[in-house]
Short mmCIF file of C-alpha atoms in Angstrom, two decimals:
data_model
loop_
_atom_site.label_atom_id
_atom_site.label_comp_id
_atom_site.label_asym_id
_atom_site.label_seq_id
_atom_site.Cartn_x
_atom_site.Cartn_y
_atom_site.Cartn_z
CA MET A 1 -23.51 -13.44 -5.44
CA PRO A 2 -19.97 -12.29 -5.95
CA MET A 3 -18.81 -9.82 -4.27
CA LEU A 4 -16.98 -8.25 -7.46
CA ALA A 5 -18.01 -8.52 -11.19
CA TRP A 6 -15.08 -10.62 -12.26
CA ASP A 7 -16.46 -10.86 -15.83
CA GLN A 8 -15.70 -7.04 -15.99
CA ILE A 9 -12.30 -6.73 -14.75
CA ASP A 10 -9.38 -6.93 -17.36
CA THR A 11 -6.70 -5.50 -15.19
CA VAL A 12 -6.20 -5.40 -11.41
CA LEU A 13 -4.04 -2.90 -9.56
CA LEU A 14 -3.04 -3.48 -5.99
CA ASP A 15 -1.38 -1.44 -3.06
CA MET A 16 1.46 -3.09 -1.41
CA ASP A 17 1.46 -1.49 2.44
CA GLY A 18 -1.82 -2.74 4.26
CA THR A 19 -2.90 -4.41 1.26
CA LEU A 20 -0.42 -7.08 0.15
CA LEU A 21 1.88 -6.66 3.26
CA ASP A 22 0.98 -6.48 6.71
CA LEU A 23 1.01 -2.44 7.73
CA HIS A 24 1.97 -3.75 11.31
CA PHE A 25 5.69 -2.72 10.25
CA ASP A 26 4.84 0.86 8.78
CA ASN A 27 2.89 1.60 11.88
CA HIS A 28 5.31 0.31 14.01
CA PHE A 29 8.23 2.32 12.38
CA TRP A 30 6.54 5.94 12.04
CA LEU A 31 4.29 5.34 15.14
CA GLU A 32 7.00 3.85 17.53
CA VAL A 33 10.73 3.77 16.35
CA VAL A 34 11.01 6.95 14.97
CA PRO A 35 9.45 8.81 17.75
CA HIS A 36 11.72 7.17 20.17
CA LYS A 37 14.83 8.16 18.17
CA LEU A 38 13.84 11.69 17.65
CA ALA A 39 13.13 11.70 21.68
CA GLN A 40 16.96 10.31 22.08
CA MET A 41 18.63 12.75 19.53
CA HIS A 42 17.13 15.90 21.03
CA ASN A 43 16.94 15.03 24.84
CA ILE A 44 13.04 14.95 25.11
CA SER A 45 10.22 12.83 25.90
CA VAL A 46 8.80 10.31 23.74
CA GLU A 47 5.35 11.97 23.92
CA GLN A 48 7.07 15.04 22.90
CA ALA A 49 8.44 13.50 20.17
CA ARG A 50 5.25 12.00 19.16
CA THR A 51 3.82 15.26 19.44
CA GLN A 52 6.15 16.92 17.06
CA MET A 53 5.71 14.14 14.66
CA ASP A 54 2.02 14.32 14.74
CA ALA A 55 2.34 18.09 13.53
CA ALA A 56 5.04 17.00 10.52
CA TYR A 57 3.07 14.45 9.55
CA ALA A 58 -0.16 16.43 9.28
CA GLU A 59 1.56 19.12 7.29
CA VAL A 60 2.32 16.52 4.20
CA HIS A 61 -0.53 13.88 4.64
CA GLY A 62 -1.80 13.06 1.36
CA THR A 63 1.19 14.31 -0.71
CA LEU A 64 4.39 12.36 -2.02
CA GLU A 65 6.11 13.82 0.59
CA TRP A 66 4.31 12.16 3.15
CA TYR A 67 5.66 8.79 1.77
CA CYS A 68 9.09 10.04 0.69
CA LEU A 69 12.21 8.63 2.63
CA ASP A 70 14.25 11.44 1.65
CA TYR A 71 12.11 14.12 2.79
CA TRP A 72 11.82 12.56 6.03
CA ALA A 73 15.90 11.86 6.36
CA ASN A 74 16.15 15.46 5.56
CA LYS A 75 13.71 17.09 7.67
CA LEU A 76 14.48 14.96 10.93
CA ASN A 77 18.06 14.58 10.09
CA MET A 78 17.69 10.84 10.33
CA ASP A 79 18.97 7.81 8.56
CA ILE A 80 15.54 6.39 7.68
CA MET A 81 16.53 3.34 5.67
CA ALA A 82 18.98 2.22 8.59
CA ALA A 83 16.11 2.86 11.00
CA LYS A 84 13.78 0.63 8.64
CA ARG A 85 16.52 -2.30 8.29
CA GLU A 86 16.63 -2.52 12.26
CA ILE A 87 13.06 -3.66 12.22
CA GLN A 88 13.28 -5.36 8.77
CA HIS A 89 11.99 -8.56 10.74
CA LEU A 90 8.67 -7.17 10.63
CA ILE A 91 8.20 -6.92 7.10
CA SER A 92 5.74 -9.73 6.26
CA MET A 93 2.86 -10.54 3.49
CA ARG A 94 -0.66 -11.01 4.79
CA GLU A 95 -1.56 -14.69 5.46
CA ASP A 96 -4.11 -14.59 2.25
CA THR A 97 -1.50 -12.71 -0.03
CA LEU A 98 0.05 -15.76 -1.91
CA PRO A 99 -3.39 -17.71 -2.30
CA PHE A 100 -4.64 -14.19 -3.81
CA LEU A 101 -1.60 -13.69 -6.19
CA ASP A 102 -1.39 -17.16 -7.26
CA ALA A 103 -5.12 -16.92 -8.46
CA LEU A 104 -4.85 -13.77 -9.97
CA ARG A 105 -1.52 -14.70 -11.86
CA ASP A 106 -3.34 -17.13 -14.31
CA SER A 107 -6.15 -14.98 -14.86
CA GLY A 108 -5.03 -11.34 -16.13
CA ARG A 109 -2.91 -8.30 -15.81
CA VAL A 110 -1.82 -7.89 -12.22
CA LEU A 111 -0.17 -4.26 -11.35
CA LEU A 112 1.23 -3.50 -8.15
CA LEU A 113 0.77 0.49 -7.52
CA THR A 114 2.58 2.04 -4.32
CA ASN A 115 3.19 5.07 -2.75
CA ALA A 116 6.20 3.68 -1.10
CA HIS A 117 9.11 5.15 -1.84
CA PRO A 118 11.69 3.12 -4.52
CA ASP A 119 14.22 2.56 -1.17
CA SER A 120 11.37 1.35 0.86
CA LEU A 121 9.89 -0.84 -2.07
CA SER A 122 13.26 -2.43 -2.74
CA LEU A 123 13.54 -3.44 0.90
CA LYS A 124 10.09 -4.92 1.49
CA VAL A 125 10.70 -6.96 -2.57
CA GLU A 126 14.09 -8.12 -0.97
CA ARG A 127 12.31 -9.35 2.29
CA THR A 128 9.18 -10.86 0.62
CA GLN A 129 9.85 -11.63 -3.07
CA LEU A 130 7.00 -10.03 -4.20
CA ASP A 131 8.58 -9.15 -7.46
CA GLN A 132 8.41 -12.90 -7.91
CA HIS A 133 4.40 -13.12 -7.93
CA ILE A 134 3.79 -9.89 -9.72
CA ASP A 135 5.52 -8.87 -12.59
CA THR A 136 5.13 -5.06 -12.50
CA LEU A 137 5.78 -2.86 -9.72
CA ILE A 138 5.21 0.74 -9.84
CA SER A 139 6.14 3.40 -7.26
CA THR A 140 4.27 6.58 -7.75
CA HIS A 141 7.76 8.54 -6.76
CA ASN A 142 8.54 7.84 -10.54
CA TYR A 143 5.66 10.18 -11.53
CA GLY A 144 6.05 12.77 -8.75
CA VAL A 145 2.69 12.81 -7.29
CA SER A 146 0.92 10.28 -5.21
CA LYS A 147 -2.26 8.05 -5.77
CA GLU A 148 -4.18 10.76 -3.74
CA SER A 149 -3.68 13.01 -7.13
CA GLN A 150 -5.88 12.53 -10.35
CA ALA A 151 -2.60 13.21 -12.39
CA LEU A 152 -0.96 10.02 -10.77
CA TRP A 153 -4.06 7.73 -12.39
CA GLN A 154 -4.01 10.08 -15.73
CA ALA A 155 -0.24 9.13 -16.02
CA VAL A 156 -0.07 5.46 -15.06
CA GLN A 157 -3.25 4.72 -17.43
CA GLN A 158 -1.93 6.50 -20.00
CA GLU A 159 1.64 4.50 -19.90
CA PHE A 160 -0.28 1.25 -19.33
CA GLU A 161 -3.33 1.56 -21.32
CA PHE A 162 -5.55 0.00 -19.19
CA ASP A 163 -9.67 0.57 -19.50
CA PRO A 164 -10.28 2.07 -16.16
CA ALA A 165 -13.57 1.02 -16.33
CA ARG A 166 -12.44 -2.76 -16.47
CA THR A 167 -10.04 -2.23 -13.82
CA LEU A 168 -10.03 -3.30 -10.28
CA PHE A 169 -8.02 -1.66 -7.69
CA VAL A 170 -7.44 -2.90 -3.92
CA ASP A 171 -6.14 -0.35 -1.26
CA ASP A 172 -6.59 0.06 2.79
CA SER A 173 -6.70 3.68 2.22
CA LEU A 174 -10.59 5.08 1.86
CA SER A 175 -9.20 8.52 0.22
CA ILE A 176 -7.09 6.98 -2.36
CA LEU A 177 -10.03 4.24 -3.12
CA GLN A 178 -12.31 7.39 -3.49
CA ALA A 179 -9.52 9.29 -5.95
CA ALA A 180 -9.78 5.68 -7.91
CA LYS A 181 -13.13 6.14 -8.10
CA ASP A 182 -13.25 9.71 -9.36
CA PHE A 183 -10.74 8.74 -11.81
CA GLY A 184 -13.17 6.34 -13.37
CA ILE A 185 -11.92 2.99 -11.93
CA GLY A 186 -14.68 0.59 -12.02
CA GLN A 187 -14.51 -1.60 -9.05
CA VAL A 188 -12.54 -0.74 -5.80
CA LEU A 189 -11.96 -3.03 -2.67
CA ALA A 190 -10.97 -1.84 0.55
CA VAL A 191 -8.94 -4.04 2.97
CA SER A 192 -10.60 -3.80 6.53
CA ASN A 193 -7.40 -5.21 8.47
CA PRO A 194 -4.30 -3.97 7.37
CA ASP A 195 -2.61 -3.90 10.46
CA SER A 196 -2.75 -7.57 11.94
CA GLN A 197 -2.07 -5.68 15.23
CA GLN A 198 -5.11 -3.69 15.24
CA PRO A 199 -8.83 -4.33 15.11
CA VAL A 200 -10.88 -4.92 12.09
CA ARG A 201 -12.13 -1.51 10.74
CA GLU A 202 -16.22 -1.14 10.10
CA ILE A 203 -16.21 0.27 6.37
CA SER A 204 -19.55 0.99 4.93
CA ASP A 205 -18.89 3.23 1.75
CA TYR A 206 -16.76 0.46 -0.40
CA PRO A 207 -16.88 -3.24 -0.76
CA ALA A 208 -14.38 -4.75 1.78
CA ILE A 209 -12.71 -7.75 2.89
CA GLN A 210 -10.40 -9.12 5.56
CA ASP A 211 -9.56 -12.28 3.86
CA TYR A 212 -8.72 -12.60 0.11
CA ARG A 213 -9.45 -16.38 0.13
CA TYR A 214 -13.06 -15.40 0.36
CA LEU A 215 -12.56 -14.50 -3.32
CA LEU A 216 -10.52 -17.15 -5.01
CA THR A 217 -13.76 -19.75 -5.87
CA ASP A 218 -15.13 -16.30 -7.90
CA ILE A 219 -11.76 -15.70 -9.12
CA ARG A 220 -11.13 -19.16 -10.72
CA ASN A 221 -14.96 -19.51 -12.04
CA THR A 222 -14.89 -16.42 -13.70
CA PRO A 223 -11.27 -15.66 -14.92
CA VAL A 224 -10.14 -11.99 -15.11
CA SER A 225 -9.67 -11.64 -19.08
CA ALA A 226 -6.18 -10.87 -20.44
CA SER A 227 -6.28 -7.27 -21.59
#
């Protein structure tokens, strides 16, 4: 039995970091690079810097500021984009992403919906050429709210006119998947291994996958219909 009801899907919305791209780049940047730079800037220990960053992250977690490079650049007095470019070689697609996108491309409407800042999105497109595989790339910063907010879902639905009940949304964040379900998205799929350097997560509240290639036969046998 298929994991997803593909005959009930007209539109596929895909997260980027941890869903199409390996989350290792982002985790390494925010959990290692930033604390080390902060420690050097203020002549404190890395552990002290990590404690400060943990508190700063907690203050804005789940809001657009958490994802906003301008916010962190101002708060930390740090050139965030320059720091990201120092480790840009770590930006990579998941091994199963291109087969998944290729299968979806010929079978229906596919949109990228990411909380990533536009500058971060541009860097990752530059490194991965994601725009060659997905026609529509959407940063929630254009709407002023993140995917955790129902206002975002309302705005995106109004602009792109998809039927929530006939939409599939794929993300590695369980809280964001819940926000999508609360909005009325018909089917959601969790990614259980967003970071290639971390263990696979046990997920019971949502359908979950660790390799999109298991879906390819179902996609091709029951194509996503064009809306």
